[in-house]
XYZ file of N, CA and C in Angstrom:
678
model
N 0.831 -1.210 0.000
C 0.000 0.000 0.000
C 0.857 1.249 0.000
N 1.955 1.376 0.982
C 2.612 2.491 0.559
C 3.495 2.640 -0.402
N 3.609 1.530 -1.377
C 4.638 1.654 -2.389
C 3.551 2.383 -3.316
N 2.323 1.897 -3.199
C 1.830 2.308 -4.629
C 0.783 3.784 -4.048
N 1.352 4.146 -2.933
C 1.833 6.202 -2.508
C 2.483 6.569 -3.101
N 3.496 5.903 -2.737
C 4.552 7.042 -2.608
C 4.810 6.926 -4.254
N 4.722 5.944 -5.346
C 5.024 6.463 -6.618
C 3.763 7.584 -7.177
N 2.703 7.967 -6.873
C 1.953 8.608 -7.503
C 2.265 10.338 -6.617
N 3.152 10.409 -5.447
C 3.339 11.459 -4.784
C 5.181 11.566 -4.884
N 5.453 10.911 -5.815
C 7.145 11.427 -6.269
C 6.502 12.270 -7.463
N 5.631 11.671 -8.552
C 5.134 12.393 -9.813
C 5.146 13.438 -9.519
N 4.098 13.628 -8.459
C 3.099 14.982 -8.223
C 4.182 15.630 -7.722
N 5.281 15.136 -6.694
C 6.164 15.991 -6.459
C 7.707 16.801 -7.327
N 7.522 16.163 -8.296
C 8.537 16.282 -9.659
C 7.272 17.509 -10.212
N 6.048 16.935 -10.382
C 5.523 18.575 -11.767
C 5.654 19.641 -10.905
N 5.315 19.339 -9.502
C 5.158 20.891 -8.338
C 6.706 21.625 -8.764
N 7.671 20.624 -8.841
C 9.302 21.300 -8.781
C 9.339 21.401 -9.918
N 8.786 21.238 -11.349
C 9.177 21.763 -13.034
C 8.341 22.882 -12.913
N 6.886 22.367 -12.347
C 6.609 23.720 -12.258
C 6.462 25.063 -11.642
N 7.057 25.355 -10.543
C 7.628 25.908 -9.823
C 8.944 26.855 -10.610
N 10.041 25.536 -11.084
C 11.219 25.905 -11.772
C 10.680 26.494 -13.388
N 9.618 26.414 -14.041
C 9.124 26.946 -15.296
C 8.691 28.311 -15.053
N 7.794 28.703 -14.070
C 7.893 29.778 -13.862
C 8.463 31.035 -13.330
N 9.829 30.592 -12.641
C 11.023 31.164 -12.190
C 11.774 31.237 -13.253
N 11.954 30.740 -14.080
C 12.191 31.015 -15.573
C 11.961 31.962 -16.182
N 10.323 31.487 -16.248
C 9.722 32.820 -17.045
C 9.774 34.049 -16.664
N 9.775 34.091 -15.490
C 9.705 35.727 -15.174
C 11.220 36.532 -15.281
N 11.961 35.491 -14.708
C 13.472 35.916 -14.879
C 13.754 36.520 -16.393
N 13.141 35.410 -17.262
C 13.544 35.947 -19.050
C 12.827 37.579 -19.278
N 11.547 37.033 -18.828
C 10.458 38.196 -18.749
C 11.159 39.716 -18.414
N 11.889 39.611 -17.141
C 12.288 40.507 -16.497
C 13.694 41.656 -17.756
N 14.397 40.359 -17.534
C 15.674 40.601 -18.625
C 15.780 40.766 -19.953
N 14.630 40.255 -20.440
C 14.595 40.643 -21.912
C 13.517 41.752 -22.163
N 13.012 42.157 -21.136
C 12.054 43.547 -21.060
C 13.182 44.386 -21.302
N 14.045 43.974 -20.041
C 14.881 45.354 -20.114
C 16.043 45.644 -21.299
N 16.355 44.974 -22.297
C 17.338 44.604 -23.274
C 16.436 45.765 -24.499
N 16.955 46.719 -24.777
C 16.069 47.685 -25.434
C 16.723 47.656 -27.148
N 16.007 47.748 -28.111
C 15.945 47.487 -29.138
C 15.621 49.264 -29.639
N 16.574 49.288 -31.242
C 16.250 50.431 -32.057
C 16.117 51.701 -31.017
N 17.204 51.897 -30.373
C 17.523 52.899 -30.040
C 17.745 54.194 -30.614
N 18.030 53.924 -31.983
C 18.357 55.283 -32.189
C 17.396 55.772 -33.651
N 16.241 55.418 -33.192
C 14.789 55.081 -33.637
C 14.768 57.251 -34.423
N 14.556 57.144 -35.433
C 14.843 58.709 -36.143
C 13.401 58.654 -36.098
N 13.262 60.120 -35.304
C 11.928 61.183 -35.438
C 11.332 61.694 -37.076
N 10.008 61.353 -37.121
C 9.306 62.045 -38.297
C 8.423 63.048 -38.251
N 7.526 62.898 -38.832
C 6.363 64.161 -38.642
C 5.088 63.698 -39.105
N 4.752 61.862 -38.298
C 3.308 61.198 -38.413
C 3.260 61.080 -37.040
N 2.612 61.582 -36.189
C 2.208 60.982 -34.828
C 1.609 59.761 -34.734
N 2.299 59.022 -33.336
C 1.637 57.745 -33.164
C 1.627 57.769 -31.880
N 1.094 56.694 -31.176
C 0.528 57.125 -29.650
C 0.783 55.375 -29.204
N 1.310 55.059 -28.170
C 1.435 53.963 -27.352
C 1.026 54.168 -26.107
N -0.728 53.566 -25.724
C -1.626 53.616 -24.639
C -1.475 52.280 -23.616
N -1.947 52.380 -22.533
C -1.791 51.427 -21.500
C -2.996 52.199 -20.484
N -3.812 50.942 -20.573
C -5.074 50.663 -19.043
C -4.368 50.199 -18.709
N -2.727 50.107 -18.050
C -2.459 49.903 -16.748
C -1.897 48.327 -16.966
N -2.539 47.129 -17.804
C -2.613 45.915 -18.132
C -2.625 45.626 -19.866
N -3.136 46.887 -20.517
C -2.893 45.782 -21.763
C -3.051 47.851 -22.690
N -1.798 47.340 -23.663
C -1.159 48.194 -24.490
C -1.832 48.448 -25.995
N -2.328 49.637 -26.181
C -2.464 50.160 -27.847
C -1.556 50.446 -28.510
N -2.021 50.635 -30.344
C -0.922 51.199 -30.435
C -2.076 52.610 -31.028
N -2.104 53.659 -31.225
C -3.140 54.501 -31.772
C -2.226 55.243 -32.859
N -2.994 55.756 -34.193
C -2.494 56.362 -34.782
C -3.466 57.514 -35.635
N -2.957 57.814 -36.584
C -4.220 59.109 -37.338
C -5.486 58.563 -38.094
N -6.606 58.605 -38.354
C -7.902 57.835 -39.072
C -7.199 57.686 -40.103
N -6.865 59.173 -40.919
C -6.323 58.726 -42.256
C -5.416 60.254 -42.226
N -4.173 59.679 -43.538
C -3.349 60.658 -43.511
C -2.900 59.939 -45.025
N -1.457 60.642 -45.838
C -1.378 60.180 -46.995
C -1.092 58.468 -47.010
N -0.695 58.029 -45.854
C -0.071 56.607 -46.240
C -1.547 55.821 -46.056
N -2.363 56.293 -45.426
C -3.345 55.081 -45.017
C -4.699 55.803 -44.447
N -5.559 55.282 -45.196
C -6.958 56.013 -44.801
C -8.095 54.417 -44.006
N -8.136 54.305 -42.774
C -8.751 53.187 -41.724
C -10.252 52.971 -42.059
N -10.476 54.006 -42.687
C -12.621 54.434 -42.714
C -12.472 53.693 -43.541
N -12.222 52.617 -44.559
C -12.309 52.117 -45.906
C -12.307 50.446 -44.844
N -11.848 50.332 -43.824
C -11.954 49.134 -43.276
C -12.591 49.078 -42.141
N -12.437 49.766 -41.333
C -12.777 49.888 -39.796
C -13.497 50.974 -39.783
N -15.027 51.079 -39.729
C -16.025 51.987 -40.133
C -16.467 52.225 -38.469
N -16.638 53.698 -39.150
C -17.285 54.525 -38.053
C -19.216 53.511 -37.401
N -19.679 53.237 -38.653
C -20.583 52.911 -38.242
C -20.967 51.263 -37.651
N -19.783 50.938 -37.527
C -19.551 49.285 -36.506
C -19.453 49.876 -34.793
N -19.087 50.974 -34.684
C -19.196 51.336 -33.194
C -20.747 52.044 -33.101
N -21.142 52.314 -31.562
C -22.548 52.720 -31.435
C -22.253 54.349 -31.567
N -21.901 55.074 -31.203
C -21.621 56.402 -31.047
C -21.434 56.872 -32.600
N -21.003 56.155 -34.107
C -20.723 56.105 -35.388
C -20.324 57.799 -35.411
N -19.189 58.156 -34.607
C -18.555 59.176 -34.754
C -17.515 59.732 -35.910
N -18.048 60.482 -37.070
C -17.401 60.852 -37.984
C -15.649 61.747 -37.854
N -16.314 62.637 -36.580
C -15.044 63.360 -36.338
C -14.128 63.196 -35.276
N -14.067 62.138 -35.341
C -12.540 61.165 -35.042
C -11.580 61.298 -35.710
N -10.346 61.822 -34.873
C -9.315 61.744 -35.607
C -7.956 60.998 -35.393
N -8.389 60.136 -34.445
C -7.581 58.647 -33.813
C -8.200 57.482 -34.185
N -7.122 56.299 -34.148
C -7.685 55.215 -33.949
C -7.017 54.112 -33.378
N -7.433 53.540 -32.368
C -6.313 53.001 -31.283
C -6.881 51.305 -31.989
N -5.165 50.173 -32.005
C -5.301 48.926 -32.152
C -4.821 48.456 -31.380
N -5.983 47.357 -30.802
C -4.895 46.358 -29.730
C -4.952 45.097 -30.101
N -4.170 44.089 -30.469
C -4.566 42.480 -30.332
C -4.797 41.853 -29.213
N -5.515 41.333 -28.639
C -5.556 39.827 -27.828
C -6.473 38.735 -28.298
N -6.279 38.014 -26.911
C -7.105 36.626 -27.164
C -8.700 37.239 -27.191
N -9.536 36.175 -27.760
C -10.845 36.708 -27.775
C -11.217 36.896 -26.694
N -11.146 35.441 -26.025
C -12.254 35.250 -24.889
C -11.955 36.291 -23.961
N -10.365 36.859 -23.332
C -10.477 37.734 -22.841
C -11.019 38.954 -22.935
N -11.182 39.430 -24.282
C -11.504 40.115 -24.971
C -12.975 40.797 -24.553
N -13.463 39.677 -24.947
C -15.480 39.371 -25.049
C -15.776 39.081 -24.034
N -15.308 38.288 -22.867
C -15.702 37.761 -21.628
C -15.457 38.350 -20.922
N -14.191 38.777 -20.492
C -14.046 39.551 -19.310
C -13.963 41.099 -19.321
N -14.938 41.607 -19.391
C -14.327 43.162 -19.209
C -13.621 43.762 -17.462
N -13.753 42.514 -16.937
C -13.591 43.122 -15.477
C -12.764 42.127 -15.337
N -11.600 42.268 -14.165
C -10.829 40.835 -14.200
C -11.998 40.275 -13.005
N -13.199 40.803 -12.738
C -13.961 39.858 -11.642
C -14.760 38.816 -12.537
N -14.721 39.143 -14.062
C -15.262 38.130 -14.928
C -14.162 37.301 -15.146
N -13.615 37.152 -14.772
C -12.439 35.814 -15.556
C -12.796 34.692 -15.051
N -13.061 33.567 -16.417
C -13.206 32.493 -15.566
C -11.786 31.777 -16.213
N -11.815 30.548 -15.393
C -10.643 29.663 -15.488
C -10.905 29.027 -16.933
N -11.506 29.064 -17.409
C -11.126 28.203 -18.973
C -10.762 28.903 -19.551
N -11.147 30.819 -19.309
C -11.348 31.274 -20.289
C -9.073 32.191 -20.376
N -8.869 31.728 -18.836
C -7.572 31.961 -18.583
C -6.940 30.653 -19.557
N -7.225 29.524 -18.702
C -6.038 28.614 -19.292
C -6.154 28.429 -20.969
N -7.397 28.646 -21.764
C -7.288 28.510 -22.926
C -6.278 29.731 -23.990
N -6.194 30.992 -23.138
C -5.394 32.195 -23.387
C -4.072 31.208 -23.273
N -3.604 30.721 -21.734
C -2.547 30.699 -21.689
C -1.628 29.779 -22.161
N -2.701 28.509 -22.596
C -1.744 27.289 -22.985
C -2.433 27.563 -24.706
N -2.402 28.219 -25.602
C -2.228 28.845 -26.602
C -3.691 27.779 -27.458
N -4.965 27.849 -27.006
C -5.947 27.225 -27.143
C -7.190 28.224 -27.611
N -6.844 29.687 -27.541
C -7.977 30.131 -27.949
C -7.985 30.874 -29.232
N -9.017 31.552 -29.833
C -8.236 32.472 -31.092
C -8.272 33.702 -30.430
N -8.344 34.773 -31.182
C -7.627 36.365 -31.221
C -8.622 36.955 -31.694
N -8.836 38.344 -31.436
C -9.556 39.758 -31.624
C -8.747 40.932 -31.384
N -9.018 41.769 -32.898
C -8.542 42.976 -32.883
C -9.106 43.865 -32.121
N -8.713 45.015 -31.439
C -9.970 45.608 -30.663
C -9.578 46.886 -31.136
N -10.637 47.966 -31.670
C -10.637 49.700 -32.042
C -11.383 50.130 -31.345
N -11.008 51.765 -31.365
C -11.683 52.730 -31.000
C -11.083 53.937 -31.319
N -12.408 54.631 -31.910
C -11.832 55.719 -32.229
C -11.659 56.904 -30.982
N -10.835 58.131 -31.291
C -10.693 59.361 -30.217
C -10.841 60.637 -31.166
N -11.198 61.309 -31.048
C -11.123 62.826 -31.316
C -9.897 63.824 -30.502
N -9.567 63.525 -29.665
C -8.250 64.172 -29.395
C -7.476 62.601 -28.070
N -6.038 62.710 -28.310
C -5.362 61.782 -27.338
C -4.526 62.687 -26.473
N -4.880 62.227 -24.888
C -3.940 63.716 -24.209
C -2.680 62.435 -23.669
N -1.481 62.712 -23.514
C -0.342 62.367 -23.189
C -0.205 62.050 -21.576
N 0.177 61.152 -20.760
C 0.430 61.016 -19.450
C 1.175 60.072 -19.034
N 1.638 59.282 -18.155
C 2.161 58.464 -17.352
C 2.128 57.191 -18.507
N 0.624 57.091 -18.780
C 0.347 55.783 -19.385
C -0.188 55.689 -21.038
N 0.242 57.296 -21.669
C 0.047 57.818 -22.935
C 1.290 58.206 -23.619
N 2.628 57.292 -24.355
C 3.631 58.257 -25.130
C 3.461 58.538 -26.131
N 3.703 59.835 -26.822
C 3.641 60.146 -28.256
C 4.720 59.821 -29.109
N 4.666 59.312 -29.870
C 6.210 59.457 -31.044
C 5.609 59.795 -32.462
N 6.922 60.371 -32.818
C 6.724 61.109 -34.295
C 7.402 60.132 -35.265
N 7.311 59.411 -36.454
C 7.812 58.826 -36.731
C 7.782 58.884 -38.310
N 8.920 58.234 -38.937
C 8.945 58.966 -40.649
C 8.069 57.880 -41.520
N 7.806 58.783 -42.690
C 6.493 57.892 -43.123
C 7.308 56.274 -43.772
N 8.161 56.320 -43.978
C 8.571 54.612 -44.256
C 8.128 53.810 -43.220
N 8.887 54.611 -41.956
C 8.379 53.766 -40.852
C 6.783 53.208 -40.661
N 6.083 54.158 -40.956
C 4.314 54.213 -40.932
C 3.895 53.334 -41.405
N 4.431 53.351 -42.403
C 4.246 52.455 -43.428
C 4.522 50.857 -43.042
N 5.623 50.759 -42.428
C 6.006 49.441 -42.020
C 4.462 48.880 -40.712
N 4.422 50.201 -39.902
C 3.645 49.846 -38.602
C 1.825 49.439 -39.432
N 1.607 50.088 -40.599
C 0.348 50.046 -41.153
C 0.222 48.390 -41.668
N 1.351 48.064 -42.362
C 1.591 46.496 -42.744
C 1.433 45.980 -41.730
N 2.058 46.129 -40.453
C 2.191 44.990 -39.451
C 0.588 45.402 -39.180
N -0.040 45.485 -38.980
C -1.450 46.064 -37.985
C -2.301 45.493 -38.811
N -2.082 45.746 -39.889
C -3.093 45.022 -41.260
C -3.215 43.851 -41.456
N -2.160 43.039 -41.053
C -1.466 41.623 -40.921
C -2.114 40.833 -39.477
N -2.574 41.785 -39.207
C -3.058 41.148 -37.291
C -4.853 40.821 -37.497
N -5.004 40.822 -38.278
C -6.667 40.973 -38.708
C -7.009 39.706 -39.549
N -7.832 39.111 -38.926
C -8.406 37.668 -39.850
C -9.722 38.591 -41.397
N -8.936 37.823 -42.104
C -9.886 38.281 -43.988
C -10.946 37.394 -44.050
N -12.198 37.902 -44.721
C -12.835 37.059 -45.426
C -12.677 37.033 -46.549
N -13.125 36.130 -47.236
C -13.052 35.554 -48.869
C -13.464 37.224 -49.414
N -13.531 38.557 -49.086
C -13.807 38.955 -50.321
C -12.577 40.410 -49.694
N -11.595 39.523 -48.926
C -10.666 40.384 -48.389
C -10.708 41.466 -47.614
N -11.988 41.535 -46.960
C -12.488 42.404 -45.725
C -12.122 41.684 -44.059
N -11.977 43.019 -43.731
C -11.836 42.687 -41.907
C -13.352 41.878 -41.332
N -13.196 41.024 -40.237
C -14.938 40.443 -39.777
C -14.852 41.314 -38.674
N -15.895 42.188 -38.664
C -16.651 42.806 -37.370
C -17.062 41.609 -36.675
N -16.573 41.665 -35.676
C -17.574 41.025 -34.602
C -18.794 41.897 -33.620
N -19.776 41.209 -34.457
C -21.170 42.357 -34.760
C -21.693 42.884 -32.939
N -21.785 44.003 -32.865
C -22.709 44.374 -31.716
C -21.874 44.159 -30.267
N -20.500 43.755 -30.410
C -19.957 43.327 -29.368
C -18.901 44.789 -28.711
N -18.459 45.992 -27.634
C -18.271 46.519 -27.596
C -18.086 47.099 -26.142
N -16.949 47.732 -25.556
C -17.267 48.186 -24.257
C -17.937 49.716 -24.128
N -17.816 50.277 -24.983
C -18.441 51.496 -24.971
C -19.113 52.021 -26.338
N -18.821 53.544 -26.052
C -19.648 54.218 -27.257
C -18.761 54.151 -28.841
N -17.621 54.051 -28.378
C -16.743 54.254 -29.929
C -15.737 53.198 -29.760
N -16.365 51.771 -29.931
C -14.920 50.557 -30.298
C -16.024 49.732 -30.682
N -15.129 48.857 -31.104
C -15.331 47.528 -31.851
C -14.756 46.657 -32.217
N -15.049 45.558 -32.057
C -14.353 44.138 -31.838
C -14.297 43.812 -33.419
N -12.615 43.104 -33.742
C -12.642 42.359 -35.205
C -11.811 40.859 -34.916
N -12.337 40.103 -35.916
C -11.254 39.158 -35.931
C -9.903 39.552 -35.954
N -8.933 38.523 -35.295
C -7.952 38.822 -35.416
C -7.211 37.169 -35.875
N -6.421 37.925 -36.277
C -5.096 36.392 -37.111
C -4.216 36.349 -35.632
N -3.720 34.772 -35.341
C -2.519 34.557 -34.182
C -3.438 33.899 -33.129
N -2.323 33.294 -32.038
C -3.274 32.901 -30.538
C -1.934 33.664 -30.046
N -3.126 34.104 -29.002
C -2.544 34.367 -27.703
C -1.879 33.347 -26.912
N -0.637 33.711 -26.197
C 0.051 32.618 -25.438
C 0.607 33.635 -24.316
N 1.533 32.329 -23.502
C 2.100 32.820 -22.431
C 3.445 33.546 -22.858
N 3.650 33.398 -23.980
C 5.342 33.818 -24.550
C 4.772 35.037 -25.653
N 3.200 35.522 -26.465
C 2.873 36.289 -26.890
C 1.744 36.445 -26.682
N 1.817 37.677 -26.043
C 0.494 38.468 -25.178
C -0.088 40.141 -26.350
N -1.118 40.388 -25.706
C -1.562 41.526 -26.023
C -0.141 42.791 -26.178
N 0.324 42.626 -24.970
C 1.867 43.402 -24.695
C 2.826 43.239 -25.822
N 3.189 41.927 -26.017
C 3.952 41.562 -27.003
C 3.939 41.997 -28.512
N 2.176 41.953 -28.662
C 1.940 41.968 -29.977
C 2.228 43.696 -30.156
N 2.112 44.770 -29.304
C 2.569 46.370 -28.770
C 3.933 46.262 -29.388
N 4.567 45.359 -28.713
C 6.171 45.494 -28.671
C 6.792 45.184 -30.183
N 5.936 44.110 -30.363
C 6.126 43.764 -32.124
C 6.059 44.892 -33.171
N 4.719 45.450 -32.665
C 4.870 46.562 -33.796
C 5.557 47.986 -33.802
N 6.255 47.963 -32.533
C 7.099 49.202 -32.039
C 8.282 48.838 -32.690
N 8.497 47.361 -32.690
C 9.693 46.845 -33.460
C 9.557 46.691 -35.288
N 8.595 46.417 -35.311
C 8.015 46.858 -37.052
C 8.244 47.699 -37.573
N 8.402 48.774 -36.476
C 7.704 50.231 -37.424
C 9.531 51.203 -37.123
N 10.471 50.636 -36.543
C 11.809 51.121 -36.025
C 11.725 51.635 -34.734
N 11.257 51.558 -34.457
C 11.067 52.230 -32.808
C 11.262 51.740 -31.933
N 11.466 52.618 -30.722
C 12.237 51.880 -29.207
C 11.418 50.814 -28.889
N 11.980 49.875 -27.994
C 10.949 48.410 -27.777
C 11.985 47.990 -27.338
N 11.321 46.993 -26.396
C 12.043 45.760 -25.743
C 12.753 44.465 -26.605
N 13.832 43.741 -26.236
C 13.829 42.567 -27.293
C 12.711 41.986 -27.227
N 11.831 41.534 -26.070
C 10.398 40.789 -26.178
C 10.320 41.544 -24.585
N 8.869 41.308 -24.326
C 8.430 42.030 -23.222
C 6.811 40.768 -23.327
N 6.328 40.696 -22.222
C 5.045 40.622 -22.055
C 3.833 41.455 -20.946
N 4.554 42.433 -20.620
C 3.444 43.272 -20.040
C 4.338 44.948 -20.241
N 3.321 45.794 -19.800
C 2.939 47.117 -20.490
C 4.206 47.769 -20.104
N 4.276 47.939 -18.736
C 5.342 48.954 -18.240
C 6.853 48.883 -18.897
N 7.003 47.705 -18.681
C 8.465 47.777 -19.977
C 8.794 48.306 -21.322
N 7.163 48.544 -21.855
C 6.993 49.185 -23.347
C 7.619 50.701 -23.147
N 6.099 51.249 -21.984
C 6.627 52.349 -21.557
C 7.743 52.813 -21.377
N 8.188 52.596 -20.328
C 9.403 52.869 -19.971
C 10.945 52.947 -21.025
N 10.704 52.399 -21.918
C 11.643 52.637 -23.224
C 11.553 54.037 -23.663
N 10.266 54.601 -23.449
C 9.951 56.349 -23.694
C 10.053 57.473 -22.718
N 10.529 56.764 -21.172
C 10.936 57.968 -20.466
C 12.402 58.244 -20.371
């Protein structure tokens, strides 16, 4: 009787110590490769772009339309409820859906809707919203950046969006936290090694701009801009 214990409580005691030792890992890389800063010497233009943070999960915002790229031809004013014409922002974020759609509060999180994010099981949603003016703070940086660059960040952003057969973005209809956003498909899963953060950091790295070698949460983005 205690032989056939103690082999089912060596197991359990081997995953407690991988996993224990997996996530002392992760955070360590997490930590160190946040801080390992990329495209430093990132040359100023004259397109504003805006890198936002609720604190937990990172935009990237840029102009509705300007010469490189006009957004109203895909991402319509009239998919949000407010169908505000004079907008002159438009903020993109990727994540997983379910977080997305399910939880607007972290008091909604349920556990499937975590572990399917984290063990790379769920799909992805683009999330917009438009602004009429963006004010700058703690958790708002501006950068100016040259239109090649724009250009690069407009490809990557365009690339984050699931197509239908007639090469349009999918609204995900009626779904929304407020008066001016809206939910789209998005291309990719979310994982524990690429987050909402990450996908920020990717396109800061797309477009030449300061960024972490990899990062998975917000403040490390930031902090490349103070």
């Amino acid at each position: 009787m205690n032989l056939i214990l103690k082999r089912p409580l060596k197991v359990f005691k081997k995953l407690i110590i991988g996993l224990v030792c997996f996530v002392l890992v992760y955070v360590l890389a997490t930590l160190v490769l946040s801080y390992i800063p990329v495209n430093t010497n990132a040359q100023k233009g004259d397109i504003v772009v805006y890198v936002n943070s609720n604190s937990v999960h990172t935009d990237i915002i840029v102009p509705v339309k300007n010469e490189v790229k006009d957004w109203t031809g895909q991402i319509l004013y009239s998919e949000t409820k407010a169908n505000d014409t004079l907008a002159k922002y438009v903020a993109f974020g990727w994540g997983d859906k379910g977080f997305y759609l399910n939880t607007p509060k972290w008091s909604d999180l349920k556990a499937s809707t975590a572990f399917n994010a984290t063990f790379y099981m769920g799909t992805s949603a683009m999330h917009t919203r438009f602004y009429k003016t963006v004010n700058q703070d703690d958790n708002c940086v501006k950068l100016t950046i040259k239109r090649q660059d724009y250009e690069k960040l407009v490809n990557y952003i365009e690339k984050s969006f699931e197509y239908d057969e007639k090469g349009e973005v999918i609204w995900i209809a009626h779904r929304s936290y407020g008066q001016y956003d809206a939910f789209y498909e998005g291309d990719g899963k979310y994982s524990l090694f690429y987050t909402c953060n990450t996908w920020t950091n990717n396109a800061l790295k797309a477009a030449n701009q300061k960024a972490c070698l990899w990062t998975t949460y917000d403040k490390a983005i930031l902090n490349k801009y103070k």
